[in-house]
CSV table of C-alpha atoms and ligand atoms in Angstrom, one decimal:
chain,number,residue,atom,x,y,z
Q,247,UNK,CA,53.5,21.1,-18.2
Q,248,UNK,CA,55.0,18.8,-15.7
Q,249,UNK,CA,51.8,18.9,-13.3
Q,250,UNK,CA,49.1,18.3,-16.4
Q,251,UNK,CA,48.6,14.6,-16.0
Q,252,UNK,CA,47.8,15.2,-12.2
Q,253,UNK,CA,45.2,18.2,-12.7
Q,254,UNK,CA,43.6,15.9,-15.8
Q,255,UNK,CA,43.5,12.8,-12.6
Q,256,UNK,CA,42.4,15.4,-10.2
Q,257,UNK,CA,39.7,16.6,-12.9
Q,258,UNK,CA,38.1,13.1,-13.6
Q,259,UNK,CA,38.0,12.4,-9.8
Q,260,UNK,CA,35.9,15.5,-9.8
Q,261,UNK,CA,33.3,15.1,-12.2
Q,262,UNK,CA,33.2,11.3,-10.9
Q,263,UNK,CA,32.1,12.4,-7.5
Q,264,UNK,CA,30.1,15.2,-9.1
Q,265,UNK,CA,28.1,12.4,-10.6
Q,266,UNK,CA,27.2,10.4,-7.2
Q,267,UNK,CA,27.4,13.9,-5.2
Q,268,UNK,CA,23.8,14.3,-7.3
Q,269,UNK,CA,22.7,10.9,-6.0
Q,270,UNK,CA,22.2,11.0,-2.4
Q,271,UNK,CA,24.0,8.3,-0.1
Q,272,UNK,CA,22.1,4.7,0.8
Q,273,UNK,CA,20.4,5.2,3.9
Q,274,UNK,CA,21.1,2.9,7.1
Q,275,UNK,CA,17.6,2.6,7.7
Q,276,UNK,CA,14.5,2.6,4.8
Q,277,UNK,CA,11.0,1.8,4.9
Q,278,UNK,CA,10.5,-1.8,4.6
Q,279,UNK,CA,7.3,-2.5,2.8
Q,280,UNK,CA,6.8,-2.8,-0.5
Q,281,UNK,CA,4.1,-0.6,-2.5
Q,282,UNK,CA,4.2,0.9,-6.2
Q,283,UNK,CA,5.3,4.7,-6.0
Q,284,UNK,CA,4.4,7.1,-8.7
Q,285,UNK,CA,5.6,10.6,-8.4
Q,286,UNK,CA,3.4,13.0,-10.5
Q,287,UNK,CA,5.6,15.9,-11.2
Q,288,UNK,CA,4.7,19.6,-12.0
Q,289,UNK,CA,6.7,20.9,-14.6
Q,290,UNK,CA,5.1,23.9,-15.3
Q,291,UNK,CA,6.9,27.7,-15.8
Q,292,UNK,CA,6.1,28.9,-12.3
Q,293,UNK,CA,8.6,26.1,-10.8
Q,294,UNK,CA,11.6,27.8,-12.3
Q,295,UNK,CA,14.9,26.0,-12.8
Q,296,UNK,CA,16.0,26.0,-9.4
Q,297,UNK,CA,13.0,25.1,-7.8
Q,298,UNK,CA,12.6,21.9,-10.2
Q,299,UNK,CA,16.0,21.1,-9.3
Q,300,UNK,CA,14.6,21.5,-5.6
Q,301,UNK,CA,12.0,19.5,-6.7
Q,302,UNK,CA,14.5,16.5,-8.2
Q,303,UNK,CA,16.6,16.4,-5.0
Q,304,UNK,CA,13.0,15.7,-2.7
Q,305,UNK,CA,12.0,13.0,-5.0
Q,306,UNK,CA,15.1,11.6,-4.8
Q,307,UNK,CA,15.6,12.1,-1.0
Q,308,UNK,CA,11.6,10.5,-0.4
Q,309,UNK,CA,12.3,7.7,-3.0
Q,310,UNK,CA,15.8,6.5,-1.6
Q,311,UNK,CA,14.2,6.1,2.0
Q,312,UNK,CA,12.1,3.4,0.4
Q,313,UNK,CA,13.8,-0.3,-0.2
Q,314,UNK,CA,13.8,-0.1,-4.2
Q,315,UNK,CA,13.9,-3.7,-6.5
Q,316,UNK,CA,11.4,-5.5,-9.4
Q,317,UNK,CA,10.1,-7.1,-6.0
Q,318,UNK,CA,10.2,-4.6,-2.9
Q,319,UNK,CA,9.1,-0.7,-3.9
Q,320,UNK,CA,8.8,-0.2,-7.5
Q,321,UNK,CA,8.7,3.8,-8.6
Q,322,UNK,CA,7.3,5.2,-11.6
Q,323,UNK,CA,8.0,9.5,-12.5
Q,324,UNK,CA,5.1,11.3,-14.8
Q,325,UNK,CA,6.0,15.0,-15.3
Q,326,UNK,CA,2.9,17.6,-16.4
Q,327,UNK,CA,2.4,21.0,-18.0
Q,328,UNK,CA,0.8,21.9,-20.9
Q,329,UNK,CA,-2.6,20.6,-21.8
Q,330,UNK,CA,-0.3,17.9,-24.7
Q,331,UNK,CA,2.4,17.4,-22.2
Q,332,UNK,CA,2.0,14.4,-19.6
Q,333,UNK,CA,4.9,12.2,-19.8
Q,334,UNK,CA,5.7,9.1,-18.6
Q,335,UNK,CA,9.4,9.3,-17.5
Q,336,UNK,CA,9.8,6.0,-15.6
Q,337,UNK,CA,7.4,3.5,-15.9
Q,338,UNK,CA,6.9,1.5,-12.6
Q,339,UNK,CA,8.6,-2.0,-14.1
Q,340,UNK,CA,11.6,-0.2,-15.6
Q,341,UNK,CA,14.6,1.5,-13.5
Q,342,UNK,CA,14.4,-0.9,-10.5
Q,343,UNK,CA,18.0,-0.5,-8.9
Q,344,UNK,CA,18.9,2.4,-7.0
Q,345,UNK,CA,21.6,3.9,-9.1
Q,346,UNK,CA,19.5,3.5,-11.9
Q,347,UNK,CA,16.5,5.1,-10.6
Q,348,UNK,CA,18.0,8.1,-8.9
Q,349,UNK,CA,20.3,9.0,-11.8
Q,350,UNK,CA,16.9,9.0,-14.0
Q,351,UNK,CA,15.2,11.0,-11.6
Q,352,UNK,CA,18.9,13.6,-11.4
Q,353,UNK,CA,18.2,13.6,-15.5
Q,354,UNK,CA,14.4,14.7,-15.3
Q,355,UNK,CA,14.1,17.8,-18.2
Q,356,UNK,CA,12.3,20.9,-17.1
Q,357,UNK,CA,9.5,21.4,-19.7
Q,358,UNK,CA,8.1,24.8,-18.1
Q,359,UNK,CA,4.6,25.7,-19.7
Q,360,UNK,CA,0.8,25.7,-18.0
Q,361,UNK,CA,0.0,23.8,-14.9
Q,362,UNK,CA,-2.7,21.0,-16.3
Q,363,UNK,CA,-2.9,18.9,-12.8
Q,364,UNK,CA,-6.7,17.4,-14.2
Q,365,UNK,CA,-4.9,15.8,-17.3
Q,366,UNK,CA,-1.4,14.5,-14.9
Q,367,UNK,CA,-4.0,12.6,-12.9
Q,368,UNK,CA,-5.3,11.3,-15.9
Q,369,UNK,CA,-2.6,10.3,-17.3
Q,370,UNK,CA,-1.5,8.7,-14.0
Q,371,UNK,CA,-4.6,6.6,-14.2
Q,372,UNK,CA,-4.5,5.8,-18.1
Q,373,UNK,CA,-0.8,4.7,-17.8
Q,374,UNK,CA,1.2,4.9,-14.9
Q,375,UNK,CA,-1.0,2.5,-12.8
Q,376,UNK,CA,-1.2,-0.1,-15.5
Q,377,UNK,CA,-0.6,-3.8,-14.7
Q,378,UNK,CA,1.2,-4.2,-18.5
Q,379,UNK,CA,3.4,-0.9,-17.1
Q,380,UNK,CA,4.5,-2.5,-13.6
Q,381,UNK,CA,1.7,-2.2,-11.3
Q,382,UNK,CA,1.6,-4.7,-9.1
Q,383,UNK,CA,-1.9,-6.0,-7.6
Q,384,UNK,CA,-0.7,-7.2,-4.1
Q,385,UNK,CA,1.1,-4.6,-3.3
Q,386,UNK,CA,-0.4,-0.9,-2.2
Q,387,UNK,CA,-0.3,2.3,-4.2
Q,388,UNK,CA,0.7,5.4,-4.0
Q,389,UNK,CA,0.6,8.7,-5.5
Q,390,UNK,CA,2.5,11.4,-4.9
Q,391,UNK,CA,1.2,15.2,-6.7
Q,392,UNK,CA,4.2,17.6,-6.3
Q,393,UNK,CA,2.8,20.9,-7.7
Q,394,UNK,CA,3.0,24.9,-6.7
Q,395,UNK,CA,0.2,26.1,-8.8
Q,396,UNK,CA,-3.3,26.4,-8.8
Q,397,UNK,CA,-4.5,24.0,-11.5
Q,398,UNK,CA,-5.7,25.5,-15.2
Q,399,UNK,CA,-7.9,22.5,-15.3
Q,400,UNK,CA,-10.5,20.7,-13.2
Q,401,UNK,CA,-8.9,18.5,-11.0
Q,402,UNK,CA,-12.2,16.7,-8.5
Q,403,UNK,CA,-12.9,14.2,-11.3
Q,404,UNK,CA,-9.9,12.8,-12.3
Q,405,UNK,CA,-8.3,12.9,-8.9
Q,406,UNK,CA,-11.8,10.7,-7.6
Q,407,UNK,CA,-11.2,8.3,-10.3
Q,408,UNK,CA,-7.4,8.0,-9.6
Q,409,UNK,CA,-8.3,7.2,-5.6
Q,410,UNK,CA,-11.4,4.9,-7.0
Q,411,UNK,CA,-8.8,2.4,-8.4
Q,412,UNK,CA,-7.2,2.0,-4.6
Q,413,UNK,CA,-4.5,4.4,-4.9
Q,414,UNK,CA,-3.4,6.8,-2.4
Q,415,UNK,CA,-2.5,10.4,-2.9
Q,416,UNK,CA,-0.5,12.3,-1.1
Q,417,UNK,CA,0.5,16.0,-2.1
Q,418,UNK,CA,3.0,18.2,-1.7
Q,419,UNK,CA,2.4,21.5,-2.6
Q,420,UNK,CA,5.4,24.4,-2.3
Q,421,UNK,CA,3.3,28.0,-1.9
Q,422,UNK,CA,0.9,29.6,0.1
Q,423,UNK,CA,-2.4,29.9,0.0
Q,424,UNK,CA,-2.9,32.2,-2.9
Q,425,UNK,CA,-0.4,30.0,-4.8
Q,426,UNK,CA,-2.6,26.9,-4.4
Q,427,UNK,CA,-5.4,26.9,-2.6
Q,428,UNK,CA,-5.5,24.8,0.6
Q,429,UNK,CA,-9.4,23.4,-0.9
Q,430,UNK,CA,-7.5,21.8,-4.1
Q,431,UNK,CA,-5.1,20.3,-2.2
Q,432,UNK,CA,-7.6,18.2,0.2
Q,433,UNK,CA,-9.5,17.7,-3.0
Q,434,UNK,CA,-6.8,16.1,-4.8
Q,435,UNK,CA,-5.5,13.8,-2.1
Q,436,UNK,CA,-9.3,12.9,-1.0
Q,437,UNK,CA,-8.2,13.9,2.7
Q,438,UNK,CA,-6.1,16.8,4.9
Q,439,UNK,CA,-3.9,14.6,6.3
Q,440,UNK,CA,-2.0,14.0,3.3
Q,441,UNK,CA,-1.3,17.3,2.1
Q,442,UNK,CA,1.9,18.8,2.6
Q,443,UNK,CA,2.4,22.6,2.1
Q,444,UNK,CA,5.8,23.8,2.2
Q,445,UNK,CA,5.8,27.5,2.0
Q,446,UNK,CA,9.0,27.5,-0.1
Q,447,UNK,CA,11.4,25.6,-2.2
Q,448,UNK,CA,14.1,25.8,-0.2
Q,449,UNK,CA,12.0,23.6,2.5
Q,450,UNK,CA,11.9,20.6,-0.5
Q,451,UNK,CA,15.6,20.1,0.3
Q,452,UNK,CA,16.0,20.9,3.8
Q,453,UNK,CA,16.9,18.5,6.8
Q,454,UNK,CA,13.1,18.1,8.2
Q,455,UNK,CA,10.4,18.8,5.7
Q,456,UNK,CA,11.7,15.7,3.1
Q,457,UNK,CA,12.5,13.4,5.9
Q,458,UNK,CA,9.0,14.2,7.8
Q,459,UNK,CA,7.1,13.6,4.0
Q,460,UNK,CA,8.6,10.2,3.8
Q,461,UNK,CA,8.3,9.1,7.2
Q,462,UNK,CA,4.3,10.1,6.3
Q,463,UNK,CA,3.9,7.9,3.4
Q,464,UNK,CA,6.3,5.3,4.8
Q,465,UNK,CA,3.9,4.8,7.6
Q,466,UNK,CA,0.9,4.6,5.4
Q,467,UNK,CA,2.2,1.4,3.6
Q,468,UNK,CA,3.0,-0.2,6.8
Q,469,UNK,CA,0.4,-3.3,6.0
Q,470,UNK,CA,-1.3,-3.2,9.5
Q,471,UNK,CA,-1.2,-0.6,11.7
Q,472,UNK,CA,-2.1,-0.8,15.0
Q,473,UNK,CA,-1.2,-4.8,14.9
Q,474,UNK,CA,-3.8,-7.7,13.8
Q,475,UNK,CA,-5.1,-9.8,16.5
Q,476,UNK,CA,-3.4,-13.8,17.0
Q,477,UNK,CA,-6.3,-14.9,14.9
Q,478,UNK,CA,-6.2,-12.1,12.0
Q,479,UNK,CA,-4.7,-12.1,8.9
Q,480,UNK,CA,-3.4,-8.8,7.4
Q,481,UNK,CA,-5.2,-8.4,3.6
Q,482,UNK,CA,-4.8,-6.1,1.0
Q,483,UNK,CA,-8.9,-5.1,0.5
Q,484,UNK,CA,-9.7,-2.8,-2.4
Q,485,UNK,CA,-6.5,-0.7,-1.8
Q,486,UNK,CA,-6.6,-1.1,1.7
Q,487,UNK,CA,-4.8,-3.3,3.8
Q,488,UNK,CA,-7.4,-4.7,6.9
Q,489,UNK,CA,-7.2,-7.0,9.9
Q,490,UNK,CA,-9.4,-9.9,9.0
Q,491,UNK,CA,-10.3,-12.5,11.2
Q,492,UNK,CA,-9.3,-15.9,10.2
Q,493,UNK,CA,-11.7,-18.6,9.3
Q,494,UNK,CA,-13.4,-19.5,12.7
Q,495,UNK,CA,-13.4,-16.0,14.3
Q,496,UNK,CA,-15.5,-13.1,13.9
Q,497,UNK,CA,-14.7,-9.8,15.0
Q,498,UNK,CA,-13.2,-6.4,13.4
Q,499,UNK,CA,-9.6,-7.8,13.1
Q,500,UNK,CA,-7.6,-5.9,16.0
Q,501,UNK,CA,-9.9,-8.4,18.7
Q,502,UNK,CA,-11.5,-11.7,17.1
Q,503,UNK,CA,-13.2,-14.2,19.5
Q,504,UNK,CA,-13.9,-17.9,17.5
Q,505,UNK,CA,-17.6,-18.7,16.3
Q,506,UNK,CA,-20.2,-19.9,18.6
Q,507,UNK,CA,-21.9,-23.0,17.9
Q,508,UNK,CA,-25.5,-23.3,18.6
Q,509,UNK,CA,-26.7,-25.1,21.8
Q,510,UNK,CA,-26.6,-29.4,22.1
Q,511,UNK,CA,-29.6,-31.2,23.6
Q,512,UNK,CA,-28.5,-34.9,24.7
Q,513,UNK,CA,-30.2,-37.7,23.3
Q,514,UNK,CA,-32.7,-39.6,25.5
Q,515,UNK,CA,-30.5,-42.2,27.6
Q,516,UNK,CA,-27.3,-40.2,26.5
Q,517,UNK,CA,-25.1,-37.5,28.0
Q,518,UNK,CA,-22.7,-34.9,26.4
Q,519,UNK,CA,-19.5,-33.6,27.3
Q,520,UNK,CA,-18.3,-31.2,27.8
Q,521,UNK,CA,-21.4,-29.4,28.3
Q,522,UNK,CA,-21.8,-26.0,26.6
Q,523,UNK,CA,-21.1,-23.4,25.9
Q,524,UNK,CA,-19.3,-24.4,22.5
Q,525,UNK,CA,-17.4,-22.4,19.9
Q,526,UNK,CA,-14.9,-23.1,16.7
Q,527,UNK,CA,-13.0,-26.6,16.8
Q,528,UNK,CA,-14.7,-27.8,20.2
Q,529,UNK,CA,-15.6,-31.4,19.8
Q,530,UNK,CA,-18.4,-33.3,21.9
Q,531,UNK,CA,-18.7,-36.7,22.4
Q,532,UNK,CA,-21.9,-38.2,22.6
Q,533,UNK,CA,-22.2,-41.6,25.4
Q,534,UNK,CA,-25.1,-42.9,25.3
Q,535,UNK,CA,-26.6,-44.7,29.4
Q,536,UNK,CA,-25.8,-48.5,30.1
Q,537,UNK,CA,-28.0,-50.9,27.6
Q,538,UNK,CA,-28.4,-48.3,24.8
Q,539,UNK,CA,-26.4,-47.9,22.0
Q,540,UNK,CA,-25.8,-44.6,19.9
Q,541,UNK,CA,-27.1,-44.3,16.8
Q,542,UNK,CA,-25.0,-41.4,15.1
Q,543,UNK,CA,-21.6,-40.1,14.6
Q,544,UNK,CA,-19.5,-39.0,17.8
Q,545,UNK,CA,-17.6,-37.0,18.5
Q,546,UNK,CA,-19.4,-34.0,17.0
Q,547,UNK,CA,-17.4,-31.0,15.6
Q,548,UNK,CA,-18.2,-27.2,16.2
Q,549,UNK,CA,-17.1,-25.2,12.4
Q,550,UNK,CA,-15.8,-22.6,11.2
Q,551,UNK,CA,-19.4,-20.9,10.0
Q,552,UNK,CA,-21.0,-21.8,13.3
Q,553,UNK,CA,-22.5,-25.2,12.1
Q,554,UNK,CA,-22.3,-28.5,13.9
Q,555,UNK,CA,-20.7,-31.4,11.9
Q,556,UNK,CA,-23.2,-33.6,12.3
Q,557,UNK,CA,-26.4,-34.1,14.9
Q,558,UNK,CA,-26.2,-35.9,17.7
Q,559,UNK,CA,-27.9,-38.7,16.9
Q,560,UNK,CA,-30.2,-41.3,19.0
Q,561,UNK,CA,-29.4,-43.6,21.7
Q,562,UNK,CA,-31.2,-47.2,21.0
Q,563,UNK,CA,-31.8,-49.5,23.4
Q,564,UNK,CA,-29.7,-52.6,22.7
Q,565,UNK,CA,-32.8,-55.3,23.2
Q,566,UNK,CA,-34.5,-53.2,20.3
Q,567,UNK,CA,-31.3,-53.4,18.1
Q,568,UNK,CA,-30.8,-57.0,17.9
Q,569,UNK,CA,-34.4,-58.1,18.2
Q,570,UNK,CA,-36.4,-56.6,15.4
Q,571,UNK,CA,-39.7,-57.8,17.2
Q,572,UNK,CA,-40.2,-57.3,21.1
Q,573,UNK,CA,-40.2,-60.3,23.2
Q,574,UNK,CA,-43.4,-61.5,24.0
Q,575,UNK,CA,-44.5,-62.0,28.0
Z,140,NAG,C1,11.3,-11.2,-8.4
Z,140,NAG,O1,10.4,-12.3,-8.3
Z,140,NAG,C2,10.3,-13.0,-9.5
Z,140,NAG,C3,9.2,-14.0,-9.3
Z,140,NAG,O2,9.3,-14.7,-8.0
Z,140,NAG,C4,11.6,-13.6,-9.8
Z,140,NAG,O3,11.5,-14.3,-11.0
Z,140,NAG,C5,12.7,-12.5,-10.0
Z,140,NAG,O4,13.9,-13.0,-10.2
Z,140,NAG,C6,12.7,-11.7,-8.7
Z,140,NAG,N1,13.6,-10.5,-9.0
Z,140,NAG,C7,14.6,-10.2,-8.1
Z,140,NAG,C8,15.4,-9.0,-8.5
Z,140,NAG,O5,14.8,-10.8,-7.1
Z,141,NAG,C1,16.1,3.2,-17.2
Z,141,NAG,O1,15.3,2.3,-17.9
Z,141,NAG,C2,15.3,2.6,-19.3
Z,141,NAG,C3,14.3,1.5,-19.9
Z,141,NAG,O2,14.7,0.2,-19.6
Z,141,NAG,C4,16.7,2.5,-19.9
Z,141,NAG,O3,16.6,2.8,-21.2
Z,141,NAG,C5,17.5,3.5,-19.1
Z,141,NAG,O4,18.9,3.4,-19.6
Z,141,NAG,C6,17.5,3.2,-17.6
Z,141,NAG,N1,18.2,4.3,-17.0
Z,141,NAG,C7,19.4,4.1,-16.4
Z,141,NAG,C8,20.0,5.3,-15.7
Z,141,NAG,O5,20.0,3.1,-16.4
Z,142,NAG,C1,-7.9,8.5,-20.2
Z,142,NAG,O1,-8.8,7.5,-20.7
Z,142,NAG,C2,-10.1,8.0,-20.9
Z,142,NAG,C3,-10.9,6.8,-21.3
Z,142,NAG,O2,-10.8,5.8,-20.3
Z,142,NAG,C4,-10.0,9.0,-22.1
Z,142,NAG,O3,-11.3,9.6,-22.3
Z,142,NAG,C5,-9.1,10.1,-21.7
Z,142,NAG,O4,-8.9,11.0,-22.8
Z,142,NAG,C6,-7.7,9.6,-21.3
Z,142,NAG,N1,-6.9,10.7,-20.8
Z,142,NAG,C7,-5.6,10.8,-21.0
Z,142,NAG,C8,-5.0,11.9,-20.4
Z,142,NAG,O5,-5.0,9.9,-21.6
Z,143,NAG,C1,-2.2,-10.7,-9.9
Z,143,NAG,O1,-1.2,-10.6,-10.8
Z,143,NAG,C2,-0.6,-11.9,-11.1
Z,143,NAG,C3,0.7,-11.6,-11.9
Z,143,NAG,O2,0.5,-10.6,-12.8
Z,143,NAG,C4,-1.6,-12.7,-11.7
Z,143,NAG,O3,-1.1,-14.0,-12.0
Z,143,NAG,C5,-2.8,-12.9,-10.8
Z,143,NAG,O4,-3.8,-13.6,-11.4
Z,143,NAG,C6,-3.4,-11.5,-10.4
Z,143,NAG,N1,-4.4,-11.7,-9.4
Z,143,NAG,C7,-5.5,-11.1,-9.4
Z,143,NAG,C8,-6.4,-11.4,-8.2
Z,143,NAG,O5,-5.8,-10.3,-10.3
Z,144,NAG,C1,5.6,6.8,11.9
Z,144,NAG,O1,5.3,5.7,12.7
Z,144,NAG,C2,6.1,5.6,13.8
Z,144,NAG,C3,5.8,4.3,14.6
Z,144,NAG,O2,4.4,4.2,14.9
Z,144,NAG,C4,6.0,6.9,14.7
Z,144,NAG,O3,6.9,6.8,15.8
Z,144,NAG,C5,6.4,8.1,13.8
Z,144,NAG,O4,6.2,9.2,14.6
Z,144,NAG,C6,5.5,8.1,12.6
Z,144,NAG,N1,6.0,9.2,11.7
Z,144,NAG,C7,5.2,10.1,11.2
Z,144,NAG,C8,5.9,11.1,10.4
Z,144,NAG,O5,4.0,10.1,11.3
């Protein structure tokens, strides 16, 4: 009796660390840039209950790599089964805190059922990526399809239309081949390089497959990869970031050289300098000889689209300026 309020303390400390042992440590280092994250989740019969806990515990481990908050990475969790069972578990503007979001995620029920991936990836695009439901439009998407089934439903359409809106799907994918064929996989994420086949569950919660996942996507929302050029500017394009040249300089983004401006002729009686070539921001001035007098506006400006400011103008010879009417001999 003596020794009951200790094993009641000891108790409580247990099921408090039980708690947080389900929520896995803050990281030292997580990817830095911010994108929206939507996890569509298979919840179908053939996962079973351990391997949808497996399943829980790589979402958690990819998601808490990623610097979470309203205004860094945003993550949004849609489970799928049946053909009337796509549900939105976290919506992309709710959950945004760590704790909050992994203990969600811990909580995910196991519906079991049929393996509709067609109708997930509709729902994704219906819902999930909805401005009113916390997608973001300056920020890049992301979709990642865990699933270990071949799907009961068609799955080219719906997964084109989700990648037409600018959103980038990676999947995961715990079988082999006659499980899930390699050919849905590549047509679901629009590319082999973002599918991921793990040929078993346990591989969802090891040391290297998880880790190696999110290094994968984290590296795909690095803004611009290799580095823009001096004068580029990173931009988010359709779902894409780019290199784009800044105003001034053409090129592809990774080199950009400024404009050219056409070619000057000086003005009878008149020099330039410098002489050509010319490109973006160069100035000339225009001087026109001893005893004339420019007509124009100088210096001239090379801009941004490759057009001179203004032309160069005439040089007038003073006598004709300030006597309207030659001198007679
Ligand atoms: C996110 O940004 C908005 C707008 O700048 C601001 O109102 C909000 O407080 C920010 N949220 C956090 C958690 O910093
Ligand atoms: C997640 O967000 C929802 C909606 O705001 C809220 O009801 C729920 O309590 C949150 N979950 C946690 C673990 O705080
Ligand atoms: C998605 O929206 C389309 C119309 O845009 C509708 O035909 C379809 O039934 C919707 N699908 C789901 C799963 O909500
Ligand atoms: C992006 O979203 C913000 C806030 O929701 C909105 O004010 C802005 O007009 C949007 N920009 C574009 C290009 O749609
Ligand atoms: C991610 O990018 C870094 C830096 O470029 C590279 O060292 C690393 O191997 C990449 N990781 C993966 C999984 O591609």
């Amino acid at each position: 009796m003596k020794f009951a309020p200790r094993i009641v303390g000891t108790l409580m400390v247990a099921n408090f660390s039980l708690v947080f042992c389900q929520i896995p440590p803050p990281l030292a280092v997580t990817c830095p840039y911010p994108v929206d994250l939507v996890f569509l989740l298979d919840s179908s019969e053939s996962f079973r209950t351990s391997g949808f806990e497996d399943a829980k515990s790589f979402i958690q481990t990819v998601v808490n790599y990623f610097t979470l908050g309203e205004n860094d990475t945003r993550v949004g969790v849609v489970t799928y089964s049946n053909a009337d069972e796509q549900v939105t578990r976290v919506k992309l503007n709710e959950n945004y805190t760590r704790v909050e979001l992994l203990t969600e995620i811990r909580n995910l029920p196991y519906d079991r059922g049929h393996t509709f991936t067609g109708l997930g990836l509709d729902h994704v695009r219906n819902d999930s990526f909805l401005e009113v439901n916390g997608r973001r439009n300056d920020t890049f998407d992301f979709l990642i399809v865990l699933t270990d089934d071949e799907s009961e439903d068609e799955v080219i359409r719906p997964a084109q239309l989700v990648r037409q809106m600018g959103i980038t799907v990676f999947v995961v994918a715990v079988g082999q081949e006659s499980d899930i064929s390699q050919a849905t996989l590549e047509t679901i994420a629009g590319t082999p390089d973002r599918v991921f086949r793990l040929e078993d569950y346990d591989f969802l919660v090891d040391d290297e497959h998880p880790r190696s996942i999110r290094e994968n996507i984290c590296n795909a929302s690095r803004p611009c990869d290799p580095q823009c050029h001096a004068d580029a500017t990173c931009r988010l394009l359709v779902g894409t970031y780019t290199c784009m040249c800044n105003v001034g300089f053409v090129g592809n983004g990774f080199t950009c050289t400024a404009r050219q401006c056409s070619a000057l002729t000086a003005p009878t009686n008149g020099v330039l300098s410098p002489l050509g070539p010319y490109s973006y921001l160069n100035q000339v001035t225009v001087t026109c000889n001893s005893g004339y007098d420019l007509d124009g506006i100088s210096p001239v400006t090379c801009q941004d689209d490759g057009t001179w400011s203004n032309s160069v103008g005439t040089c007038r010879h003073l006598t004709n300026k300030y006597n309207a009417l030659p001198i007679a001999e």
